[in-house]
Coordinates of C-alpha atoms and ligand atoms in Angstrom, one line a residue:
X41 CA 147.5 228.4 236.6
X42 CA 151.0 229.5 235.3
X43 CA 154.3 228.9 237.0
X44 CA 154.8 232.5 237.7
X45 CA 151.1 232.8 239.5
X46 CA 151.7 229.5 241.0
X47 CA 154.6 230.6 242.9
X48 CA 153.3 233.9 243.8
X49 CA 150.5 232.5 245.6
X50 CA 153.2 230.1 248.1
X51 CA 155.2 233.4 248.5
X52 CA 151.9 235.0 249.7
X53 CA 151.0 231.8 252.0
X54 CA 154.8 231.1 253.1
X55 CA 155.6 235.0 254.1
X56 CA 151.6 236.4 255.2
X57 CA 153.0 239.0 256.9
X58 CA 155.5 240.9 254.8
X59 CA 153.3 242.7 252.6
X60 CA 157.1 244.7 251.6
X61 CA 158.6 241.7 250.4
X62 CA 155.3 239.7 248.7
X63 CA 154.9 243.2 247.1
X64 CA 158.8 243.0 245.3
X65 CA 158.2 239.3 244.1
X66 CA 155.3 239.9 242.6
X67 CA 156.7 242.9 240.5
X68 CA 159.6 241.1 239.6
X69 CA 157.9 237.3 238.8
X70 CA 155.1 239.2 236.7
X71 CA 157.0 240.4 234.4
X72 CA 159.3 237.4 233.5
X73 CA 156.1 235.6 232.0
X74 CA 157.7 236.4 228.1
X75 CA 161.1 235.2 229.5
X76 CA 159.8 232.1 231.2
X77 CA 157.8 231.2 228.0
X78 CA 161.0 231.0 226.1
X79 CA 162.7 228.9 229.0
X80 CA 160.1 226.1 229.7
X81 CA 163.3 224.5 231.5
X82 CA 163.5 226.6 234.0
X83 CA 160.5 225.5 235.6
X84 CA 161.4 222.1 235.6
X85 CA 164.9 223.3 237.8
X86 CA 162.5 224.8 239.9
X87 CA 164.2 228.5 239.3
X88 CA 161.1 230.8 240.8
X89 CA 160.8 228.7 244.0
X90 CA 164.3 228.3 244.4
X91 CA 164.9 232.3 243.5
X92 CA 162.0 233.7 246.1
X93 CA 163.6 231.5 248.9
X94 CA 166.8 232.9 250.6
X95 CA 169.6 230.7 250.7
X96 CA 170.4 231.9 254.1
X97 CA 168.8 234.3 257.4
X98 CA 170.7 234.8 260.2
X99 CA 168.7 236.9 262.8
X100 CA 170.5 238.0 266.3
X101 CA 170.4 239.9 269.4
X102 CA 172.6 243.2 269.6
X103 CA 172.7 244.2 273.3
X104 CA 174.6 247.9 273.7
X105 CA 175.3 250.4 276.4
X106 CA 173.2 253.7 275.9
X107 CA 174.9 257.2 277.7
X108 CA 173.0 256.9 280.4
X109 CA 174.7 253.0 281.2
X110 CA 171.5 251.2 280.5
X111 CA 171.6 248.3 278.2
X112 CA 168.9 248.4 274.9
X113 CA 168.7 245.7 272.9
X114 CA 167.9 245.3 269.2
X115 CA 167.4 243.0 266.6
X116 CA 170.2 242.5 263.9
X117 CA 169.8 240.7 260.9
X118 CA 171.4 239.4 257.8
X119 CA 169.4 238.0 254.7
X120 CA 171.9 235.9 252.2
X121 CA 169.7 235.8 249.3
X122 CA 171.1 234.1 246.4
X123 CA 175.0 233.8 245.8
X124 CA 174.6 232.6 242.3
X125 CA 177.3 235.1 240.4
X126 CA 179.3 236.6 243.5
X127 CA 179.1 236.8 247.2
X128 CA 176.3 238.4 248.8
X129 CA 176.7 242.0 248.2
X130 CA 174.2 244.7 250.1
X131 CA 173.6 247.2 252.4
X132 CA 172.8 247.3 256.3
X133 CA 169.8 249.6 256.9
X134 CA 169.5 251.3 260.3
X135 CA 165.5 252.2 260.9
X136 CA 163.0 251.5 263.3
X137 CA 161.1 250.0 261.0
X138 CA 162.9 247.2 260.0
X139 CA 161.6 243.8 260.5
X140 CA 162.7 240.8 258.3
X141 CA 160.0 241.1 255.4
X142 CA 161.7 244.9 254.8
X143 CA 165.1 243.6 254.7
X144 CA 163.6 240.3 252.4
X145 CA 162.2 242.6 249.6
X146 CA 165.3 244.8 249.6
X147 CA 167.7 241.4 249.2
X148 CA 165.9 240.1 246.5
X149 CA 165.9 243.5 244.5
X150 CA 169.4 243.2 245.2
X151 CA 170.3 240.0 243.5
X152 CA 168.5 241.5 240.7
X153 CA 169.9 244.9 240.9
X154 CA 173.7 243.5 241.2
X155 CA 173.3 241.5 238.1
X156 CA 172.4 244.2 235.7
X157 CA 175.6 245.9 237.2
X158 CA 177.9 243.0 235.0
X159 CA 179.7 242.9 237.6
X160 CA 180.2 239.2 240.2
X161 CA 178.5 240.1 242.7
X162 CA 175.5 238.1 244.5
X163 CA 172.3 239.9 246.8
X164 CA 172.2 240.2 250.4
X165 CA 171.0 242.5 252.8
X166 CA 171.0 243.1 256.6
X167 CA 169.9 245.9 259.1
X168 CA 168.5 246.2 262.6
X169 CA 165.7 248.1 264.2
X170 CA 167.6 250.4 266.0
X171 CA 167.1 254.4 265.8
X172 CA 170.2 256.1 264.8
X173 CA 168.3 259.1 265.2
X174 CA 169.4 261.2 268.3
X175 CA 172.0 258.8 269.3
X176 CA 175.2 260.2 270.6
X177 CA 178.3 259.3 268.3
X178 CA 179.4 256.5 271.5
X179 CA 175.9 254.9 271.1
X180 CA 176.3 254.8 267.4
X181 CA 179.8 253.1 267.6
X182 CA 178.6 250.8 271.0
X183 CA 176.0 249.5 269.1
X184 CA 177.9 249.0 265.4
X185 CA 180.9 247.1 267.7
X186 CA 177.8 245.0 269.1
X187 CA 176.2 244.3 265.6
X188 CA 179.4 243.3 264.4
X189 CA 180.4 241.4 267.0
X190 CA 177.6 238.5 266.2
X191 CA 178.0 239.6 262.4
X192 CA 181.8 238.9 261.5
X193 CA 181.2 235.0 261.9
X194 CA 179.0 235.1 258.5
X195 CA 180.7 237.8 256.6
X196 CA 184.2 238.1 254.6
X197 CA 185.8 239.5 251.6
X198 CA 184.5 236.5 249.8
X199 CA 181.6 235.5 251.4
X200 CA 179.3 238.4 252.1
X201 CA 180.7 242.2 251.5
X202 CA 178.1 244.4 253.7
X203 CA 177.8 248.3 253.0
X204 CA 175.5 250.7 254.0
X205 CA 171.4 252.3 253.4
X206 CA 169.1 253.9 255.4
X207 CA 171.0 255.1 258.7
X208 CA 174.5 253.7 257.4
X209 CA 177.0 256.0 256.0
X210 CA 180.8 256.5 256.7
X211 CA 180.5 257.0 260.1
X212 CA 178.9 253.5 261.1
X213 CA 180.8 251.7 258.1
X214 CA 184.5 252.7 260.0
X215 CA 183.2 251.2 263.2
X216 CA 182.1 248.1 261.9
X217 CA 185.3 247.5 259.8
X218 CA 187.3 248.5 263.1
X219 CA 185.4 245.7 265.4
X220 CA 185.8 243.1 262.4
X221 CA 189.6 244.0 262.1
X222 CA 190.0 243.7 265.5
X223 CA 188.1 240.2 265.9
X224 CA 189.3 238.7 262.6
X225 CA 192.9 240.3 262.4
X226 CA 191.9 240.8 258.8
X227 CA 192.5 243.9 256.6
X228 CA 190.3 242.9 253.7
X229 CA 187.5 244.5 251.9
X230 CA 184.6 243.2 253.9
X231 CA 183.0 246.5 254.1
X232 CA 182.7 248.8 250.7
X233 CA 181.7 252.2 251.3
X234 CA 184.4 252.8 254.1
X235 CA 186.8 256.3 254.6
X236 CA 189.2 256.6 251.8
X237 CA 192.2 256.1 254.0
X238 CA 191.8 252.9 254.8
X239 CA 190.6 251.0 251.8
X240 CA 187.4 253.2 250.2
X241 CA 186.9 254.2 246.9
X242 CA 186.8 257.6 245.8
X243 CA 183.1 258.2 244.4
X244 CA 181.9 256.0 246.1
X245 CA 179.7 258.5 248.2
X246 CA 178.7 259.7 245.4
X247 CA 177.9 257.0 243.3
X248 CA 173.9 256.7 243.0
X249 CA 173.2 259.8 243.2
X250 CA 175.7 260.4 240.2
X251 CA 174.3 256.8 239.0
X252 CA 171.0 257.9 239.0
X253 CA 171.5 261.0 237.0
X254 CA 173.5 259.4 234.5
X255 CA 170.4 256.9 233.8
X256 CA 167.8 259.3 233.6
X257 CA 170.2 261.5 231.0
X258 CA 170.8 258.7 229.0
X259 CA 166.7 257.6 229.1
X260 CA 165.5 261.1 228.1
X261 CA 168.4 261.6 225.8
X262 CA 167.2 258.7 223.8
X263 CA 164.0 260.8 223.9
X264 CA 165.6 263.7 222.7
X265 CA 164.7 265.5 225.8
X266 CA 167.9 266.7 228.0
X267 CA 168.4 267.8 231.7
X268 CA 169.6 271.1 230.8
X269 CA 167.1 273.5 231.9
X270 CA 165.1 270.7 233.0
X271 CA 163.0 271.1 236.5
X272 CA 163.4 268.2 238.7
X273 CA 162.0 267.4 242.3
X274 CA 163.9 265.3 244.2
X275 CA 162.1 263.8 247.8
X276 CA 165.1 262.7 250.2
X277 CA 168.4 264.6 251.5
X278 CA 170.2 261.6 252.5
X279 CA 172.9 260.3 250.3
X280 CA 171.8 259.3 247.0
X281 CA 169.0 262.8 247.1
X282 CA 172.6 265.0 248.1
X283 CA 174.7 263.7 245.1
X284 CA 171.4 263.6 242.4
X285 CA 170.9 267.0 243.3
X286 CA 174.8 267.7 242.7
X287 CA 175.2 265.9 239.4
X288 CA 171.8 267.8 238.2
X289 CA 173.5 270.9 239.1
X290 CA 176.3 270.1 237.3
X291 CA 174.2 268.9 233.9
X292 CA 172.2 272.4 233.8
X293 CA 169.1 271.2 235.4
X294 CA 167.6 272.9 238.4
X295 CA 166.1 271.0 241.7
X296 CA 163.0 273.1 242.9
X297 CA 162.1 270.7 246.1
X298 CA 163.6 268.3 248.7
X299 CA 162.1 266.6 251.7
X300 CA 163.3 264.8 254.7
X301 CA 160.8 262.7 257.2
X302 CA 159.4 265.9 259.0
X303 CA 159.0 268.2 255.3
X304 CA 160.1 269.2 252.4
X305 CA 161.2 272.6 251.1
X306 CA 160.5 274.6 248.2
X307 CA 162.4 277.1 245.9
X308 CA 161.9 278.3 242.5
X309 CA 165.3 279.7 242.1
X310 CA 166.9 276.0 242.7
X311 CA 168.3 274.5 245.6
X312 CA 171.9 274.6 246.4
X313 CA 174.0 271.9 246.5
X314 CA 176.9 272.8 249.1
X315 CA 174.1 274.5 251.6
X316 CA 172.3 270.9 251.5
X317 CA 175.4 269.0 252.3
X318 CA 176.2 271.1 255.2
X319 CA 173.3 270.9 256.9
X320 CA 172.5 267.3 256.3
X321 CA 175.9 265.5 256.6
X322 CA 178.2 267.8 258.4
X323 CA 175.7 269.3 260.8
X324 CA 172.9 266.0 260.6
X325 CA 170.3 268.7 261.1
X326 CA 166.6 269.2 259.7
X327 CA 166.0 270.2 255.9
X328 CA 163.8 272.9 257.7
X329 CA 167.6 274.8 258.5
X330 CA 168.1 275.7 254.7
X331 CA 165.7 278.6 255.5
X332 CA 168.6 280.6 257.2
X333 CA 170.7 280.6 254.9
X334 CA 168.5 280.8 251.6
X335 CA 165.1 282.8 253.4
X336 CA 163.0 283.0 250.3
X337 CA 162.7 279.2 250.3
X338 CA 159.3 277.7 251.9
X339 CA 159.4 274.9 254.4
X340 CA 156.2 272.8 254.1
X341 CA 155.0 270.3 256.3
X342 CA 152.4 267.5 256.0
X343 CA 152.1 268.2 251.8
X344 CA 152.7 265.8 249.7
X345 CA 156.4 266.9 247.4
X346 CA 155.0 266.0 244.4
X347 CA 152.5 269.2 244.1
X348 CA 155.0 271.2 242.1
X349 CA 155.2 271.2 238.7
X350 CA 158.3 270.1 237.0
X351 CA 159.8 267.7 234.5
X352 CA 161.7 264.9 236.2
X353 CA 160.8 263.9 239.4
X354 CA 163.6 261.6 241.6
X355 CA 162.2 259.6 244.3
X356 CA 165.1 259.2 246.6
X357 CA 163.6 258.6 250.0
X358 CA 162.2 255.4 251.0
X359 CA 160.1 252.7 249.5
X360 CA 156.4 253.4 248.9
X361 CA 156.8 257.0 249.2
X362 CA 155.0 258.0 245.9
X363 CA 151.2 257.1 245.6
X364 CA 149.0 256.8 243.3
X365 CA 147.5 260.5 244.1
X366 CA 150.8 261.9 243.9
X367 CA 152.0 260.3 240.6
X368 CA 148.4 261.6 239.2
X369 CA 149.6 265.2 240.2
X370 CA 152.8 264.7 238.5
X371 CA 151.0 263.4 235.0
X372 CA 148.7 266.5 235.3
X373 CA 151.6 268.9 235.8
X374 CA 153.3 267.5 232.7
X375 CA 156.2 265.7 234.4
X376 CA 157.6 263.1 231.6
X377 CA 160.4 261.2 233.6
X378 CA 160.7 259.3 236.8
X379 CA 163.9 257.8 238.0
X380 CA 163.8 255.7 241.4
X381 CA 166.6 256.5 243.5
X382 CA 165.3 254.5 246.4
X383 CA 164.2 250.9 247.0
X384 CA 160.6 250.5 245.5
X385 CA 160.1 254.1 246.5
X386 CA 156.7 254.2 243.9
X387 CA 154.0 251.8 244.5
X388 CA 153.0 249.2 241.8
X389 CA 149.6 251.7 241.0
X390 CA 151.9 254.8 240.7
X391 CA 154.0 253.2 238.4
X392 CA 151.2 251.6 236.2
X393 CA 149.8 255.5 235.7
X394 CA 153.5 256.3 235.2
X395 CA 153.1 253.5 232.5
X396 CA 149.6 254.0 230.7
X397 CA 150.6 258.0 230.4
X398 CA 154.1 257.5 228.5
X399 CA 156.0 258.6 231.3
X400 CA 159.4 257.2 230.9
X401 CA 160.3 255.2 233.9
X402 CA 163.2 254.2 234.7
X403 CA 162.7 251.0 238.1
X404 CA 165.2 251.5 241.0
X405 CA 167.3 248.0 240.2
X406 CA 168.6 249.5 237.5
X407 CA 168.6 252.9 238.3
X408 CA 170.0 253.3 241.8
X409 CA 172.4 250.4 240.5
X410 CA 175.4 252.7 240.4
X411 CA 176.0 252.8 244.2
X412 CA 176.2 248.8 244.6
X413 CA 178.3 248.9 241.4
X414 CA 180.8 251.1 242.4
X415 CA 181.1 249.4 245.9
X416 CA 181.7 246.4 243.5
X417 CA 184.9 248.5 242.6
X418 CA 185.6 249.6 245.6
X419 CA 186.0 245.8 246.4
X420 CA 188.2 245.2 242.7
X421 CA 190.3 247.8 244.5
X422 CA 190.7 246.2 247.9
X423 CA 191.6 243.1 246.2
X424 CA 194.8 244.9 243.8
X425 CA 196.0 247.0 247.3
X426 CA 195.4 249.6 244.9
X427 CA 193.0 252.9 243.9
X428 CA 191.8 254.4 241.2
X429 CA 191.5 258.0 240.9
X430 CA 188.2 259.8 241.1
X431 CA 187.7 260.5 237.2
X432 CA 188.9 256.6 236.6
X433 CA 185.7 255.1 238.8
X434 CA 183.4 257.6 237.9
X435 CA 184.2 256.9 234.1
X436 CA 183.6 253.7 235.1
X437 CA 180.2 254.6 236.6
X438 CA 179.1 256.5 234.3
X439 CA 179.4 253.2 231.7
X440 CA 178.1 250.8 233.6
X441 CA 174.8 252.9 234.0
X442 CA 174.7 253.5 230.3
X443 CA 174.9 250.0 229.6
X444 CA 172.7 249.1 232.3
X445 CA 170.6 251.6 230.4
X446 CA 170.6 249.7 226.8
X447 CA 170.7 246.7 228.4
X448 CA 167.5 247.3 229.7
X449 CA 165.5 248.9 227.2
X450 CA 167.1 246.5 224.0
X451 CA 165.7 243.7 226.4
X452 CA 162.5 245.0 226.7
X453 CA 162.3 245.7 223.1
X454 CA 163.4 241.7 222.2
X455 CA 160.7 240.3 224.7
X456 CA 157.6 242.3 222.7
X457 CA 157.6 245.4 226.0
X458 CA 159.4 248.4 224.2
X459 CA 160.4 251.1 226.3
X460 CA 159.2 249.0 229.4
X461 CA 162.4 249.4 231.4
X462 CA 160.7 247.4 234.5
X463 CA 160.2 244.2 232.3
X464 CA 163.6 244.9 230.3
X465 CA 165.5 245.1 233.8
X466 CA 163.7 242.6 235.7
X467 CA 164.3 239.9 232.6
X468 CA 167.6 241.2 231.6
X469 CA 168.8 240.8 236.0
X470 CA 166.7 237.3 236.2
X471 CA 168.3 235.7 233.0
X472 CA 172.1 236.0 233.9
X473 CA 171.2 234.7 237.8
X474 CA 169.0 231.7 236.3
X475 CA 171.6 230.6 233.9
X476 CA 174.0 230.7 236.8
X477 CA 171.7 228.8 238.7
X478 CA 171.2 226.3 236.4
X479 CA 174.5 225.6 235.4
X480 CA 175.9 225.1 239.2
X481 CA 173.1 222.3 239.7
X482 CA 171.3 221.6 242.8
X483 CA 171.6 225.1 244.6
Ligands
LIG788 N1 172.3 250.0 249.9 C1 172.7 250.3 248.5 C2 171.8 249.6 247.5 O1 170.6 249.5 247.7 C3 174.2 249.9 248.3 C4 174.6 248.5 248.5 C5 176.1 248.3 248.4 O2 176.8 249.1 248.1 O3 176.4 247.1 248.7 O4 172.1 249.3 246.4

């Protein structure tokens, strides 16, 4: 059996039930086979075993106050994966479904993810199962002074920089950094995504969506297709699906349909950037509202997003949001890019159609890169007491994707998988970790 099935089957019999997290491995360790080839010593250091494992997981209780002066408890968690080339670096997702294999497969696409940024910076993640949804503003800021107040003990500037995901924006970031300031005394850049007056970075809300675009443009450009006057469908409204559909906008393309968990809505004529911010961040409404302002638009529930036809489609919801039967209705419409915006968002059978059909496809760990990137910058910043200005970091952006973008697909070509961007980023994030593995010994 080789190494890389060999330790795919101990993830499988160490972690049974985290189908999330066995699922992530095994995409990522399958396609290093033409790398591990060329590094026999790698199994020998006992890389795969020691790469799967988590150097650290720190699971706790977060007791809070709800408006009605009853106490709820959830579970908080943080997962230090591997701190190989820069402290642990990921978000915090807030979701009732979170459970440890969820917040597992998401740190170990970070490590992966944060590597192909170039920049230091090692994978965690963290979360809890609680349900930001409906929550009064005091129950959101009780419970983020709670999860903080176990958190701070395992998290600083140089140890483990949190930031946010699913259910995590501005809002919870500034009440996490204010309970760590108070309980530390420390104003350092422990958090990245926080308000720009005290210590964010400008684009830095923007940053995968924007990141996102600027890959896919630079993947079909090397096609010689182009987003202007492409159609694009992009499933999400939450931060990365607001600022793809903005930087789309921008780039002469035109968004036809956007979801949230209850539907999705349609509209030929293109969906509006500054209506879709409103609703969703300002007012924290349903996407069904866009309807009274734009009435031609449909609102669809229980239909899959994917049914339209268009060019690019942008998967910027959750993980395992596009099947198999949807990516068949996107080959059959003629759609000839995919960009993941979200974790995993397409399952491994989606994205082998995506594959066998020439659909260019471009993974989320190197695509939705350009959020953890720019929080990397966001931290640079921190540490000079200084800030760029919004053209500076999104120059910077809008480099690092492109490189993350050649990086990628000239790895893929040297390894015998041209224009496989999954084996090109997977390889091309693996090497630089391994190497750092290696040469700090026993770690
Ligand atoms: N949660 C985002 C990601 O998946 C951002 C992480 C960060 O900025 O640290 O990359």
């Amino acid at each position: 059996m080789s190494y890389v099935q060999d330790v795919i089957n101990k993830v499988k019999e160490r972690n049974p039930h985290e189908p999330e997290f066995i699922q992530a491995v095994t995409e990522v360790l399958e396609s290093l086979e033409p790398a591990l080839e060329r590094h026999p010593e790698y199994e020998q250091a006992g890389i795969l075993e020691r790469i799967v494992e988590p150097e650290r997981q720190i699971l706790f209780r977060v007791p809070w106050m709800d408006d009605n002066g009853k106490v709820q408890v959830n579970r908080g968690m943080r997962i230090q994966f591997n701190s190989a080339i820069g402290p642990y670096k990921g978000g915090l997702r807030l979701h009732p479904t979170v459970y440890p294999g969820i917040i597992k497969f998401l740190g170990f696409e970070q490590i992966f993810k944060n590597s192909l940024t170039g920049l230091p910076i090692g994978g965690g993640k963290g979360g809890s199962d609680f349900d930001p949804k409906g929550k009064s503003d005091l129950e959101i800021m009780r419970f983020c002074q709670s999860f903080m107040t176990e958190l701070y003990r395992h998290v600083s500037a140089d140890i483990d920089v949190p930031a946010g995901d699913i259910g995590v924006g501005g809002r919870e970031i500034g009440y996490l950094f204010g309970q760590y300031k108070r309980i530390t005394g420390l104003n350092e850049g422990v958090l990245t995504g926080k308000g720009l007056s005290y210590g964010g970075s400008l684009a830095r809300t923007e940053a995968t969506g924007y990141g996102l675009v600027y890959f896919v443009d630079e993947m079909i450009q090397d096609k010689n297709k182009s987003l202007n006057g492409a159609r694009v469908i992009i499933s999400g409204s939450g931060n990365v699906a607001i600022y793809a559909l903005q930087k789309i906008n921008q780039l002469g393309g035109k968004v036809i349909a956007m979801s949230d968990s209850t539907g999705h809505i349609h509209d030929e004529n293109g969906i509006d950037f500054a209506t879709m911010q409103k609703i969703k961040e300002v007012e924290r409404k349903r996407i069904s509202e866009y309807l009274k302002y734009f009435p031609q638009a449909e609102y669809v529930e229980g239909e899959s997003i994917w049914r339209y036809p268009c060019d690019i489609a942008l998967p910027c919801a959750t993980q395992n949001e596009l099947k198999q039967a949807d990516a068949e209705m996107l080959i059959a419409h003629g759609c000839y890019a995919v960009g993941e915006g979200a974790n995993m968002p397409c399952t491994p059978e989606a994205v082998k159609l995506f594959q066998e059909n020439k659909v260019m496809f471009a993974p989320g760990k190197a695509a939705n890169a350009g959020g953890v990137a720019t929080s990397a910058l966001e931290m640079s910043q921190n540490s000079m007491r200084y800030s760029w200005t919004f053209e500076e970091v999104d120059a910077k952006l809008k480099n690092i994707m492109v490189s993350i973008y050649r990086n990628a697909s000239q790895t893929a070509k040297e390894y015998g998988h041209e224009d496989n961007l999954v084996v090109g980023a997977n390889i091309a994030g693996f090497l630089k970790v391994a190497n750092a593995m290696v040469s700090q010994g026993l770690v």
